[in-house]
Coordinates of C-alpha atoms in Angstrom, one line a residue:
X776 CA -34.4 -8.8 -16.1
X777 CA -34.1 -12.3 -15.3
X778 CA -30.8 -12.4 -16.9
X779 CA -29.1 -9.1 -15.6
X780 CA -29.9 -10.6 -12.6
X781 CA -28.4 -14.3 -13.2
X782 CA -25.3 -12.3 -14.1
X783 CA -25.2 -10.0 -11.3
X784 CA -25.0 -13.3 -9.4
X785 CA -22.3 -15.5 -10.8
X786 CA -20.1 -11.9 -11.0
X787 CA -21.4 -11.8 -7.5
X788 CA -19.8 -15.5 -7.0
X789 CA -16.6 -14.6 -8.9
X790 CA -16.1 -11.6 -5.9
X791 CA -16.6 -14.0 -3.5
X792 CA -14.5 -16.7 -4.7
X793 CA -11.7 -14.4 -5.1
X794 CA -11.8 -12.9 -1.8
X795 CA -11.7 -16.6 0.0
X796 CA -8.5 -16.8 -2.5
X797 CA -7.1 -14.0 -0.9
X798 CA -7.6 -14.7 2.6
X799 CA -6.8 -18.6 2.1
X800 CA -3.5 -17.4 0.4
X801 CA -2.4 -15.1 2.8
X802 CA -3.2 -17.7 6.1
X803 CA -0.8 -20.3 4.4
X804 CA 1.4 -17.5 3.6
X805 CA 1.7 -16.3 7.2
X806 CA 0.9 -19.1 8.7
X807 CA 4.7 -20.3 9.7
X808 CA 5.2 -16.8 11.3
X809 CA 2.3 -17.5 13.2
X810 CA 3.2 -20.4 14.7
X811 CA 6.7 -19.4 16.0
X812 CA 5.3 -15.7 16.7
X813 CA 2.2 -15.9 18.3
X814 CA 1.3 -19.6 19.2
X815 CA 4.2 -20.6 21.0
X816 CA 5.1 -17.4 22.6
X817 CA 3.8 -16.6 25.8
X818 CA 0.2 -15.7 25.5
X819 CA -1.3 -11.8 26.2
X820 CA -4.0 -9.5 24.7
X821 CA -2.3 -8.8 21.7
X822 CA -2.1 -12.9 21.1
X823 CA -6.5 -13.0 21.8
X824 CA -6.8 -9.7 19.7
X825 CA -4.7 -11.3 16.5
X826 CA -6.4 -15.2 16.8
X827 CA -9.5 -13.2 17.1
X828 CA -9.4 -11.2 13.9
X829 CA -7.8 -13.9 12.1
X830 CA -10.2 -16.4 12.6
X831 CA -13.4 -14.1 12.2
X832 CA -11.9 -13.5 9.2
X833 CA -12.2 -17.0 8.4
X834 CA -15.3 -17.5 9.6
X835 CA -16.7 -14.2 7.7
X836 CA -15.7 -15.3 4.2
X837 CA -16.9 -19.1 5.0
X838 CA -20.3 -17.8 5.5
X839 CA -19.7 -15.3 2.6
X840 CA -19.0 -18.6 0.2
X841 CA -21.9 -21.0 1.3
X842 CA -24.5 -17.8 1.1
X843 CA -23.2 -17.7 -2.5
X844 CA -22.5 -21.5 -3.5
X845 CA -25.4 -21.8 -5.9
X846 CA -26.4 -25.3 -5.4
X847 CA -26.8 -24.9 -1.3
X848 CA -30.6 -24.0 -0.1
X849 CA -31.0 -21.9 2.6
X850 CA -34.6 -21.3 4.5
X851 CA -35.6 -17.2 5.0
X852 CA -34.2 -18.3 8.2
X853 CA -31.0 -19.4 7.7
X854 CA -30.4 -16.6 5.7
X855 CA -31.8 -14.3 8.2
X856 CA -28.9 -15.9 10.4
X857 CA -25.9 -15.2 7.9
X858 CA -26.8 -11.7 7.5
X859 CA -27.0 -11.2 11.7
X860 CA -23.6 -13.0 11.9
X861 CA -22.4 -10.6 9.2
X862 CA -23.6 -7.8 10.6
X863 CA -21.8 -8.5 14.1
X864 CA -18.9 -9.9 12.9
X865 CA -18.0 -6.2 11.2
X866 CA -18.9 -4.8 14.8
X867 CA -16.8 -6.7 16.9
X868 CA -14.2 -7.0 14.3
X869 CA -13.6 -3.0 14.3
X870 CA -13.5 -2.9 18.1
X871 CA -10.6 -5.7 18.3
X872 CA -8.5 -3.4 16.0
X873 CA -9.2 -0.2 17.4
X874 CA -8.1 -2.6 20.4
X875 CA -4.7 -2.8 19.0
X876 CA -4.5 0.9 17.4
X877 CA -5.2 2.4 21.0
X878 CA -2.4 -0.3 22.3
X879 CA 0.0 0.4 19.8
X880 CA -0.6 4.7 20.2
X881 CA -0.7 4.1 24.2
X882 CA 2.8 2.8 23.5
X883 CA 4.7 5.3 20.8
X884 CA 2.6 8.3 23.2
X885 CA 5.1 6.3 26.1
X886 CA 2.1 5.3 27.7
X887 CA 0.4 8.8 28.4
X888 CA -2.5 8.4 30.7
X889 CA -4.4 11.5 28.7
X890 CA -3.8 10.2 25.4
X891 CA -5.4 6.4 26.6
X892 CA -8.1 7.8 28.2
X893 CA -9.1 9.8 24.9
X894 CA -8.6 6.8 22.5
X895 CA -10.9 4.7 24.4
X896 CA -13.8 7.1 25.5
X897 CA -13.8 8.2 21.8
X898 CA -13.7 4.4 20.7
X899 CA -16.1 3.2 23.2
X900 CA -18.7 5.7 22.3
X901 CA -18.8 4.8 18.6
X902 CA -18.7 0.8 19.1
X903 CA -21.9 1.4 21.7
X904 CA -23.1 3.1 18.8
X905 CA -22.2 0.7 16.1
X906 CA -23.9 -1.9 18.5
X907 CA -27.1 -0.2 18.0
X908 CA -26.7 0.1 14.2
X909 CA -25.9 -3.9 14.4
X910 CA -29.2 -4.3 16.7
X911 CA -31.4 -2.1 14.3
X912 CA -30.1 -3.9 11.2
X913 CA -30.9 -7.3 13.2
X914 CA -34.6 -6.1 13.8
X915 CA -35.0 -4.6 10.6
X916 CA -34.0 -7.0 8.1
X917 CA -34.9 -10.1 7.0
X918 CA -33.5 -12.9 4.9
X919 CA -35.0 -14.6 1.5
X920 CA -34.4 -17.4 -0.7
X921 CA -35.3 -16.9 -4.3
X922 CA -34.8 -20.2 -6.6
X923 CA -34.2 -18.4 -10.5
X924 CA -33.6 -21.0 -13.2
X925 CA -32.6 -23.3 -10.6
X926 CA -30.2 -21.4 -8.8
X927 CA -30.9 -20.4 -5.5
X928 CA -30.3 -16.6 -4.4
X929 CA -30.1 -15.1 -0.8
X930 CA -32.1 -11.9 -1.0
X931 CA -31.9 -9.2 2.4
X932 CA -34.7 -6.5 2.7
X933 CA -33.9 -3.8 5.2
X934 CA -36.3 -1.5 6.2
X935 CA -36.6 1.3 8.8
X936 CA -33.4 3.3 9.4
X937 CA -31.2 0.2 9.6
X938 CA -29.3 2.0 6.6
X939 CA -29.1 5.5 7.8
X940 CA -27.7 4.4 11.3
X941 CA -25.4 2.1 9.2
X942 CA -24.4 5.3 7.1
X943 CA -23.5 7.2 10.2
X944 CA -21.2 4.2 11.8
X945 CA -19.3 3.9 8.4
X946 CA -18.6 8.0 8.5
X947 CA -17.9 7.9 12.6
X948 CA -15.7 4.9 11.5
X949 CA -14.0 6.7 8.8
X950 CA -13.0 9.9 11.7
X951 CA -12.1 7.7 14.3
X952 CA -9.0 6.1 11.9
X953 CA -8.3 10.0 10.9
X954 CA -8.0 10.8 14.2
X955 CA -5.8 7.5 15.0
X956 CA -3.8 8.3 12.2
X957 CA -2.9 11.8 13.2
X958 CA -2.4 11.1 16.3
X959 CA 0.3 8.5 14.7
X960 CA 2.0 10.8 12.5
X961 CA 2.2 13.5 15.4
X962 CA 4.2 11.5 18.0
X963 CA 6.4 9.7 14.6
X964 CA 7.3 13.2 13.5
X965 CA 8.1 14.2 17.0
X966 CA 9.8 11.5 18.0
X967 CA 12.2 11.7 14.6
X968 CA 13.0 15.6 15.4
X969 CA 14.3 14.8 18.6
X970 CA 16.3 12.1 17.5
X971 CA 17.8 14.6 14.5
X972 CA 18.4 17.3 17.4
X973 CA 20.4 14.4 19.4
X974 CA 22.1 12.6 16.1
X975 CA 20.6 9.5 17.2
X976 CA 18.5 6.8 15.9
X977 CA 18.8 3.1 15.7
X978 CA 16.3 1.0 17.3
X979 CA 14.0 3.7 18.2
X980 CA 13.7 5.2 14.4
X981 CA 13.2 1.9 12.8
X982 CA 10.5 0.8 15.5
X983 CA 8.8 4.0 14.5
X984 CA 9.4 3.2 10.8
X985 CA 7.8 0.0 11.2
X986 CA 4.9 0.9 13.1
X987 CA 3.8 3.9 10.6
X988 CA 4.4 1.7 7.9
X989 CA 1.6 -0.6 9.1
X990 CA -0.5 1.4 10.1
X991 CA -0.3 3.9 6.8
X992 CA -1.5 0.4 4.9
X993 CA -4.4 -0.3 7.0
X994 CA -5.2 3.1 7.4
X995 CA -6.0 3.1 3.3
X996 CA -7.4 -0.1 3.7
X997 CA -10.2 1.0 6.4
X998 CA -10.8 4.4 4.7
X999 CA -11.3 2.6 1.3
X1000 CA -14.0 -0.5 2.7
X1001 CA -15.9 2.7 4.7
X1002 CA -16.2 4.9 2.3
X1003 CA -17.6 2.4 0.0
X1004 CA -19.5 1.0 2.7
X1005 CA -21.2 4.6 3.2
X1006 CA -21.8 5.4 -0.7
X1007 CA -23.2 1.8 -0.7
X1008 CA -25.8 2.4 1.9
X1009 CA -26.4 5.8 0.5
X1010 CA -27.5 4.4 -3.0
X1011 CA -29.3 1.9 -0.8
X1012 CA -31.3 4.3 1.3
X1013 CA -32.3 7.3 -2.1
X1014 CA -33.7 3.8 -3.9
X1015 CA -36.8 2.7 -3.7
X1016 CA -36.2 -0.6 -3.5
X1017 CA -33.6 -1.7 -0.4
X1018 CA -33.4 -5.6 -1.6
X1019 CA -29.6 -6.1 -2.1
X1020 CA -30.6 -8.9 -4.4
X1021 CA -30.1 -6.5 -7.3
X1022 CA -27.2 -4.7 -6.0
X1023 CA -25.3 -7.8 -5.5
X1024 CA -22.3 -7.3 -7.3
X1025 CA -21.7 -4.1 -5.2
X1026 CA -22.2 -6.1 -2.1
X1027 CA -19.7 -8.9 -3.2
X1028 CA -17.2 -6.3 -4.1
X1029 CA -17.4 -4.9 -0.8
X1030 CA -17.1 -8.4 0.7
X1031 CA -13.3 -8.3 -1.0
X1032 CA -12.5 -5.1 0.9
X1033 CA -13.9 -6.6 4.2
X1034 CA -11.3 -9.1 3.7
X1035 CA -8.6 -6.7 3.5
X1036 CA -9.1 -6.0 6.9
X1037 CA -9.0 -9.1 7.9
X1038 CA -6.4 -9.3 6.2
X1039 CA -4.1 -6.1 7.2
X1040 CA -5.5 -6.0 10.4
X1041 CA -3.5 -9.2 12.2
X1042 CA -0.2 -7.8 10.3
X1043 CA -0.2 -4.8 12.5
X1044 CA 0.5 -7.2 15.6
X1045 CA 2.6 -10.0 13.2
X1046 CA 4.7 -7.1 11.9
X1047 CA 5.7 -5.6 15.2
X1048 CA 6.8 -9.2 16.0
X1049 CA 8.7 -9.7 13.2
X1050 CA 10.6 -7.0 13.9
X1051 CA 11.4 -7.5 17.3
X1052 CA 12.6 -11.2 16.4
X1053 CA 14.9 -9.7 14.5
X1054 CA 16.3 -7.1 16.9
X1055 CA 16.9 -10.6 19.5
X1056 CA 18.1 -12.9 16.4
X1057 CA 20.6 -9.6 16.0
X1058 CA 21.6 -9.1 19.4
X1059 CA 22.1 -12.7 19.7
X1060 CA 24.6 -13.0 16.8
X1061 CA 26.6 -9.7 18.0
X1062 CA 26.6 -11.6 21.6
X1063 CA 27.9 -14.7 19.7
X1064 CA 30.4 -12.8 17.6
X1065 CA 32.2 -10.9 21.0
X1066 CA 32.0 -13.8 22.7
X1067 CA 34.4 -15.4 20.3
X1068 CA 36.1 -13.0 19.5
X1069 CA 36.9 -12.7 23.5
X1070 CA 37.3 -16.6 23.3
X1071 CA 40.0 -16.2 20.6
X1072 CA 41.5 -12.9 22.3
X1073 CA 41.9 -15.2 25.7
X1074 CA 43.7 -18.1 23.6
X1075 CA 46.3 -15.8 21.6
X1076 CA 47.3 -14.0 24.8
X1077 CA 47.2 -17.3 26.9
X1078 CA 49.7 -19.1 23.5
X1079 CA 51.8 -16.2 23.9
X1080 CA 52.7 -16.3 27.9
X1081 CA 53.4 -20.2 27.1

């Protein structure tokens, strides 16, 4: 027993190493975007709601890798801590993004009063729900250090219905980004016949392009971390014993797919950037071009009256 256990937690480690790889990887990857993108442009809600998940991100995967450095004690309290943070960093990390999905619908549905109005009562009634999950699972759990063969372990207990409510938030999660997602589609599909009808496109198809493209990818991503999320807490509840401890490698796992998010989630506002930095890098090059062009057309008629 003692060594299933010792295994569970160095694979544990390995999922937890790899997922501050991936996150570490992709901030140095998309870090010079950044910069010229968000920091020095001027700054808005989208520029909050990007730093925000970005750096919770960080902060998520830091805690993630001290919980499970091996060598680092931690009191009942301290761990106690981590797992609150945890816990509420997943909350307010899902209502930034449905933050930007409701901007970025509110847009391609050319800013529809109805269709803003819907996204946000339906949004704001699951987050105050997902609060309460957050609060139960603050109440009803509790953080332990075990010390096996000189390795110290965080253990959580949960107790109560922290895990049914948690259940229910992963599934409401899981319908919201359905919803999102058709309501995405819908308006793309639309918005593509009429330009068919008209025999136009351009700017307008690829912006739509781009946008579904994003959102497709983190659409998969979110379904994939909340389904596992609710088959997790599921196997959780039906056992008789709720200490993650031996479940471990499942949580760590599910830790990687976390980061995903954290991950896909600041694209969806980088990507839309990008794009339009192109569209002005463009326009400025056609400007450039005609304007020599003109230049040169001046000079030849202006040699030939000489």
């Amino acid at each position: 027993m003692l060594k299933l256990m010792m295994a569970q937690f160095e694979l544990g480690c390995g999922f937890t190493v790899a997922a501050f790889v991936v996150i570490t990887y992709d901030c140095a990857l998309t870090f010079g975007r950044e910069v010229e993108l968000v920091w020095r442009q001027r700054w808005s809600l989208m520029t909050v709601l990007y730093l925000s998940v970005r750096y919770l991100g960080i902060l998520f995967i830091a805690l993630s890798v001290v919980d499970n450095v091996p060598t680092i004690s931690l009191t009942d309290t301290v761990s106690w801590m981590m797992v609150t943070i945890w816990v509420w960093t997943v909350a307010v990390v899902f209502a930034l993004l449905w933050a930007i999905i409701i901007t970025r619908l509110h847009a391609m549905y050319q800013r529809n009063r109805k269709i803003l109005i819907f996204l946000v009562v339906t949004s704001l009634a699951i987050n105050i729900f997902a609060g309460a999950t957050a609060v139960m699972s603050t109440i009803h759990s509790s953080g332990e250090e075990l010390v096996l063969s000189g390795t110290y372990m965080c253990g959580i207990n949960y107790t109560g219905d922290a895990l049914s409510m948690d259940s229910v938030t992963w599934m409401l999660y899981i319908v919201w980004e359905v919803l999102a997602l058709c309501l995405a589609v819908r308006i793309t599909v639309k918005h593509f016949r009429e330009l068919r009808q008209h025999s136009a496109g351009g700017i307008i198809g690829d912006c739509f392009t781009v946008l579904m493209k994003t959102h497709v990818v983190y659409f998969a991503s979110v379904v994939a971390v909340s389904c596992f999320a609710f088959i997790l807490d599921c196997y959780l509840t039906s056992s008789t014993n709720r200490n993650l401890l031996e479940d471990r490698t499942f949580y760590a796992f599910f830790q990687i797919l976390q980061v995903v998010i954290f991950v896909l989630g600041p694209r969806l506002i980088l990507g839309i950037r990008e794009y339009n930095a192109e569209l002005v890098a463009d326009y400025d090059a056609a400007t450039g071009m005609t304007s020599i062009a003109f230049q040169e057309r001046v000079h030849i008629s202006t040699g030939s009256s000489v």
